[in-house]
Amino acid sequence: MLRRRKNKTPPLPPLCPLAECMKLLGGAWTANLVWRLSGDPRRFSELRADIPRISAKVLSARLRALEKNGVLTRHAVASSPPSVEYALTALGRELIPVIEAIVQVGMKLQRMEEVRPRSMPGAPPRLRARATHQT
C-alpha cells in the first residue's frame, strides 16, 4: 500500500490563469485552429484542407467553442453560395506567441529525437524497439 506524501502541492487559486488559458486552448485541434487562423481569415472548407485529419463535426464544435469564448469571429460573406469566414479576435491574436513558443519547443524535441542514439538508456520504448528491428 502506498503511503500518502506530506509534501502536497499547494491548491490552485480559484481563478488560475493557466487553467483559464487551457480552457481556451484545451481540446484536440484547438491550438491548430488558432495557428491556422493566425494569417488571414479562413473558410470552413479551407480549415478542413489545412487540417486533413479533423472531422467536420469536431471542426464545427471547436469553431463554435472558440467563437463563444471570444477567440474568433464568424462572419457571413454575402456570396453565391453563401459562405462564412473565421478570423481571430484581439484575444485570439494574443494566443499566437504562446502557440509559436510551443511550436519552437516541438521543433527542438524533433531535432533531439533525430540525433538521440538508439541504444541510449532511457530512450523511449518505440526508439528501442525500432533499433532492435533494424539490427
Coordinates of N, CA and C in Angstrom, one line a residue:
M1 N 0.8 -1.2 0.0 CA 0.0 0.0 0.0 C 0.9 1.2 0.0
L2 N 0.5 2.2 -0.8 CA 1.3 3.4 -0.9 C 1.0 4.4 0.2
R3 N 2.0 5.0 0.7 CA 1.8 6.0 1.8 C 1.6 7.3 1.2
R4 N 0.8 8.1 1.8 CA 0.5 9.5 1.3 C 1.7 10.4 1.6
R5 N 2.0 11.2 0.7 CA 3.1 12.1 0.8 C 2.6 13.3 1.6
K6 N 3.5 13.8 2.4 CA 3.2 15.0 3.2 C 3.5 16.3 2.5
N7 N 4.3 16.3 1.4 CA 4.6 17.5 0.7 C 3.6 17.7 -0.5
K8 N 2.4 18.0 -0.1 CA 1.4 18.2 -1.1 C 1.6 19.5 -1.9
T9 N 1.2 19.5 -3.1 CA 1.3 20.8 -3.9 C 0.2 21.7 -3.4
P10 N 0.5 23.0 -3.4 CA -0.5 24.0 -3.0 C -1.7 24.0 -3.9
P11 N -2.9 24.2 -3.3 CA -4.1 24.2 -4.2 C -4.0 25.4 -5.2
L12 N -4.6 25.2 -6.3 CA -4.7 26.2 -7.3 C -5.6 27.3 -6.9
P13 N -5.3 28.6 -7.2 CA -6.2 29.6 -6.9 C -7.5 29.4 -7.6
P14 N -8.6 30.0 -7.0 CA -9.9 29.8 -7.7 C -10.0 30.1 -9.2
L15 N -9.3 31.2 -9.6 CA -9.3 31.5 -11.0 C -7.8 31.5 -11.4
C16 N -7.3 30.3 -11.6 CA -5.9 30.1 -12.0 C -5.7 30.6 -13.5
P17 N -4.8 31.5 -13.7 CA -4.5 32.0 -15.1 C -4.2 30.9 -16.1
L18 N -3.4 29.9 -15.6 CA -3.1 28.8 -16.5 C -4.3 28.0 -16.9
A19 N -5.2 27.7 -15.9 CA -6.4 27.0 -16.2 C -7.3 27.8 -17.2
E20 N -7.3 29.1 -17.0 CA -8.1 29.9 -17.9 C -7.6 29.8 -19.3
C21 N -6.3 29.9 -19.5 CA -5.8 29.8 -20.9 C -6.0 28.4 -21.5
M22 N -5.8 27.4 -20.6 CA -6.0 26.0 -21.1 C -7.5 25.7 -21.4
K23 N -8.4 26.4 -20.8 CA -9.8 26.3 -21.2 C -10.0 26.8 -22.6
L24 N -9.2 27.8 -23.0 CA -9.3 28.3 -24.4 C -8.7 27.3 -25.4
L25 N -7.5 26.9 -25.0 CA -6.7 26.1 -26.0 C -6.8 24.6 -25.8
G26 N -7.4 24.1 -24.7 CA -7.6 22.7 -24.5 C -8.5 22.1 -25.5
G27 N -8.3 20.8 -25.7 CA -9.1 20.1 -26.6 C -8.4 19.8 -27.9
A28 N -8.7 18.7 -28.5 CA -8.0 18.3 -29.7 C -8.2 19.3 -30.8
W29 N -7.2 19.7 -31.5 CA -7.2 20.5 -32.7 C -7.4 22.0 -32.4
T30 N -7.6 22.4 -31.2 CA -7.9 23.8 -30.9 C -6.7 24.7 -31.2
A31 N -5.6 24.3 -30.7 CA -4.4 25.2 -30.9 C -4.0 25.2 -32.4
N32 N -4.3 24.1 -33.1 CA -4.0 24.0 -34.6 C -4.9 25.0 -35.3
L33 N -6.2 25.1 -34.8 CA -7.1 26.0 -35.5 C -6.7 27.5 -35.3
V34 N -6.3 27.8 -34.1 CA -5.8 29.2 -33.8 C -4.6 29.5 -34.6
W35 N -3.7 28.5 -34.7 CA -2.5 28.6 -35.5 C -2.8 28.9 -37.0
R36 N -3.7 28.1 -37.5 CA -4.1 28.3 -38.9 C -4.8 29.6 -39.2
L37 N -5.5 30.1 -38.2 CA -6.2 31.4 -38.4 C -5.3 32.6 -38.1
S38 N -4.0 32.4 -37.8 CA -3.1 33.5 -37.4 C -2.8 34.4 -38.6
G39 N -3.0 33.9 -39.8 CA -2.8 34.7 -41.0 C -4.1 35.4 -41.4
D40 N -4.6 35.1 -42.5 CA -5.8 35.7 -43.0 C -7.0 34.9 -42.5
P41 N -8.2 35.5 -42.6 CA -9.5 34.8 -42.3 C -9.6 33.6 -43.2
R42 N -10.2 32.5 -42.7 CA -10.3 31.2 -43.4 C -11.7 30.8 -43.4
R43 N -12.1 30.1 -44.5 CA -13.4 29.5 -44.5 C -13.3 28.1 -44.0
F44 N -14.5 27.5 -43.7 CA -14.6 26.2 -43.1 C -13.9 25.2 -43.9
S45 N -14.1 25.2 -45.2 CA -13.5 24.2 -46.1 C -12.0 24.4 -46.2
E46 N -11.5 25.6 -46.1 CA -10.1 25.9 -46.1 C -9.4 25.3 -44.8
L47 N -10.1 25.4 -43.7 CA -9.6 24.9 -42.4 C -9.6 23.4 -42.5
R48 N -10.6 22.8 -43.1 CA -10.6 21.3 -43.3 C -9.5 20.9 -44.1
A49 N -9.1 21.6 -45.2 CA -8.0 21.3 -46.0 C -6.7 21.5 -45.3
D50 N -6.6 22.5 -44.4 CA -5.4 22.8 -43.7 C -5.1 21.7 -42.7
I51 N -6.2 21.1 -42.1 CA -6.0 20.1 -41.1 C -6.8 18.9 -41.5
P52 N -6.2 18.1 -42.4 CA -7.0 17.0 -43.1 C -7.5 15.9 -42.2
R53 N -6.9 15.7 -41.0 CA -7.4 14.6 -40.1 C -8.6 15.0 -39.2
I54 N -8.9 16.3 -39.2 CA -10.0 16.7 -38.4 C -11.4 16.4 -39.1
S55 N -12.3 16.0 -38.3 CA -13.6 15.7 -38.9 C -14.4 17.0 -38.9
A56 N -15.4 17.0 -39.8 CA -16.3 18.2 -39.9 C -17.0 18.5 -38.6
K57 N -17.4 17.4 -37.9 CA -18.1 17.5 -36.7 C -17.3 18.2 -35.6
V58 N -16.0 17.7 -35.5 CA -15.1 18.3 -34.5 C -14.7 19.7 -34.9
L59 N -14.4 19.9 -36.1 CA -14.1 21.3 -36.6 C -15.2 22.3 -36.2
S60 N -16.4 21.9 -36.5 CA -17.6 22.7 -36.2 C -17.7 23.0 -34.7
A61 N -17.5 22.0 -33.9 CA -17.6 22.1 -32.5 C -16.5 23.0 -31.9
R62 N -15.3 22.9 -32.4 CA -14.2 23.7 -32.0 C -14.4 25.2 -32.4
L63 N -14.8 25.4 -33.6 CA -15.1 26.7 -34.1 C -16.2 27.4 -33.2
R64 N -17.2 26.7 -32.9 CA -18.3 27.3 -32.1 C -17.8 27.6 -30.7
A65 N -17.0 26.7 -30.1 CA -16.4 27.0 -28.8 C -15.5 28.2 -28.8
L66 N -14.6 28.3 -29.8 CA -13.7 29.4 -29.9 C -14.4 30.7 -30.1
E67 N -15.5 30.7 -30.9 CA -16.3 31.9 -31.0 C -17.0 32.3 -29.7
K68 N -17.6 31.3 -29.0 CA -18.2 31.5 -27.8 C -17.3 32.1 -26.7
N69 N -16.0 31.7 -26.7 CA -15.0 32.2 -25.8 C -14.3 33.4 -26.2
G70 N -14.7 34.0 -27.4 CA -14.2 35.3 -27.8 C -12.8 35.2 -28.5
V71 N -12.4 34.0 -28.9 CA -11.1 33.8 -29.6 C -11.2 34.1 -31.1
L72 N -12.3 33.9 -31.7 CA -12.5 34.1 -33.1 C -13.9 34.7 -33.4
T73 N -14.0 35.3 -34.6 CA -15.3 35.8 -35.0 C -15.8 35.0 -36.2
R74 N -17.0 34.9 -36.4 CA -17.7 34.2 -37.5 C -18.4 35.3 -38.3
H75 N -18.0 35.4 -39.6 CA -18.5 36.5 -40.5 C -19.2 35.9 -41.7
A76 N -20.5 36.1 -41.9 CA -21.2 35.6 -43.0 C -20.8 36.5 -44.2
V77 N -20.4 35.8 -45.3 CA -20.0 36.6 -46.5 C -21.1 36.4 -47.5
A78 N -21.6 37.6 -48.0 CA -22.7 37.6 -49.0 C -22.1 37.2 -50.3
S79 N -22.2 36.0 -50.6 CA -21.7 35.5 -51.9 C -22.7 34.4 -52.3
S80 N -22.5 33.9 -53.5 CA -23.3 32.8 -54.0 C -22.4 31.6 -54.3
P81 N -22.5 30.5 -53.6 CA -23.3 30.3 -52.5 C -22.8 31.0 -51.2
P82 N -23.7 31.2 -50.2 CA -23.3 31.9 -49.0 C -22.1 31.2 -48.4
S83 N -21.3 32.0 -47.7 CA -20.1 31.5 -47.1 C -19.9 32.1 -45.8
V84 N -19.0 31.5 -45.0 CA -18.7 32.0 -43.6 C -17.2 32.0 -43.5
E85 N -16.6 33.1 -43.0 CA -15.2 33.2 -42.7 C -15.0 33.4 -41.2
Y86 N -13.9 32.8 -40.8 CA -13.5 32.8 -39.4 C -12.2 33.6 -39.3
A87 N -12.1 34.5 -38.3 CA -10.9 35.3 -38.1 C -10.7 35.4 -36.6
L88 N -9.4 35.6 -36.2 CA -9.1 35.8 -34.8 C -9.5 37.1 -34.3
T89 N -9.9 37.2 -33.1 CA -10.1 38.4 -32.4 C -8.8 38.9 -31.8
A90 N -8.9 40.0 -31.1 CA -7.7 40.5 -30.4 C -7.2 39.5 -29.4
L91 N -8.1 38.9 -28.7 CA -7.8 37.8 -27.7 C -7.1 36.6 -28.4
G92 N -7.7 36.2 -29.5 CA -7.1 35.1 -30.3 C -5.7 35.5 -30.8
R93 N -5.4 36.7 -31.2 CA -4.1 37.1 -31.7 C -3.1 37.1 -30.5
E94 N -3.6 37.3 -29.3 CA -2.7 37.3 -28.1 C -2.2 35.9 -27.9
L95 N -2.9 34.9 -28.3 CA -2.5 33.5 -28.1 C -1.4 33.0 -29.1
I96 N -1.2 33.8 -30.2 CA -0.2 33.3 -31.2 C 1.2 33.2 -30.6
P97 N 1.7 34.2 -29.9 CA 3.1 34.0 -29.3 C 3.2 32.7 -28.5
V98 N 2.1 32.4 -27.7 CA 2.1 31.2 -26.9 C 2.3 29.9 -27.8
I99 N 1.5 29.9 -28.9 CA 1.5 28.7 -29.8 C 2.8 28.7 -30.5
E100 N 3.4 29.9 -30.9 CA 4.7 29.9 -31.5 C 5.7 29.3 -30.6
A101 N 5.7 29.6 -29.3 CA 6.6 29.1 -28.4 C 6.5 27.6 -28.3
I102 N 5.3 27.1 -28.3 CA 5.0 25.6 -28.3 C 5.6 25.0 -29.5
V103 N 5.4 25.6 -30.7 CA 6.0 25.1 -31.9 C 7.5 25.0 -31.9
Q104 N 8.1 26.1 -31.3 CA 9.6 26.1 -31.2 C 10.1 24.9 -30.3
V105 N 9.4 24.7 -29.2 CA 9.8 23.5 -28.4 C 9.6 22.2 -29.1
G106 N 8.5 22.1 -29.8 CA 8.2 20.9 -30.6 C 9.3 20.6 -31.6
M107 N 9.7 21.7 -32.3 CA 10.8 21.5 -33.3 C 12.1 21.1 -32.6
K108 N 12.4 21.7 -31.5 CA 13.6 21.3 -30.7 C 13.5 19.8 -30.3
L109 N 12.3 19.4 -29.9 CA 12.2 18.0 -29.5 C 12.3 17.0 -30.7
Q110 N 11.9 17.5 -31.9 CA 12.1 16.7 -33.1 C 13.5 16.5 -33.4
R111 N 14.3 17.6 -33.3 CA 15.7 17.6 -33.6 C 16.4 16.7 -32.6
M112 N 16.0 16.8 -31.3 CA 16.7 15.9 -30.3 C 16.4 14.5 -30.6
E113 N 15.2 14.1 -31.0 CA 14.9 12.7 -31.3 C 15.7 12.2 -32.5
E114 N 15.9 13.1 -33.5 CA 16.7 12.7 -34.7 C 18.1 12.3 -34.3
V115 N 18.7 13.0 -33.4 CA 20.1 12.8 -33.1 C 20.3 11.9 -31.9
R116 N 19.3 11.5 -31.2 CA 19.4 10.6 -30.0 C 19.9 9.3 -30.4
P117 N 21.0 8.7 -29.8 CA 21.4 7.4 -30.1 C 20.3 6.4 -29.7
R118 N 20.1 5.4 -30.5 CA 19.0 4.5 -30.2 C 19.3 3.5 -29.1
S119 N 20.6 3.3 -28.8 CA 21.0 2.4 -27.7 C 21.0 3.1 -26.4
M120 N 20.7 4.4 -26.4 CA 20.8 5.2 -25.2 C 19.8 4.7 -24.2
P121 N 20.3 4.4 -22.9 CA 19.4 4.1 -21.9 C 18.4 5.2 -21.6
G122 N 17.2 4.9 -21.4 CA 16.2 5.9 -21.2 C 15.5 6.4 -22.4
A123 N 15.9 5.9 -23.6 CA 15.3 6.3 -24.8 C 13.9 5.7 -24.8
P124 N 12.9 6.4 -25.4 CA 11.5 5.9 -25.4 C 11.5 4.5 -26.0
P125 N 10.5 3.7 -25.5 CA 10.4 2.3 -25.9 C 10.3 2.2 -27.4
R126 N 9.6 3.1 -28.1 CA 9.5 3.0 -29.5 C 10.8 3.1 -30.3
L127 N 11.7 3.9 -29.7 CA 13.0 4.0 -30.3 C 13.8 2.8 -30.1
R128 N 13.7 2.2 -28.9 CA 14.5 1.0 -28.6 C 13.9 -0.2 -29.5
A129 N 12.6 -0.2 -29.7 CA 12.0 -1.3 -30.5 C 12.5 -1.1 -31.9
R130 N 12.5 0.1 -32.4 CA 13.0 0.4 -33.8 C 14.4 0.0 -34.0
A131 N 15.2 0.2 -33.0 CA 16.7 -0.1 -33.1 C 16.9 -1.6 -33.1
T132 N 16.1 -2.4 -32.4 CA 16.2 -3.8 -32.4 C 15.7 -4.4 -33.7
H133 N 14.8 -3.8 -34.4 CA 14.3 -4.3 -35.6 C 15.2 -4.1 -36.8
Q134 N 16.0 -3.0 -36.6 CA 16.9 -2.6 -37.7 C 18.3 -3.4 -37.7
T135 N 18.6 -4.0 -36.5 CA 19.9 -4.7 -36.4 C 19.8 -6.1 -36.8

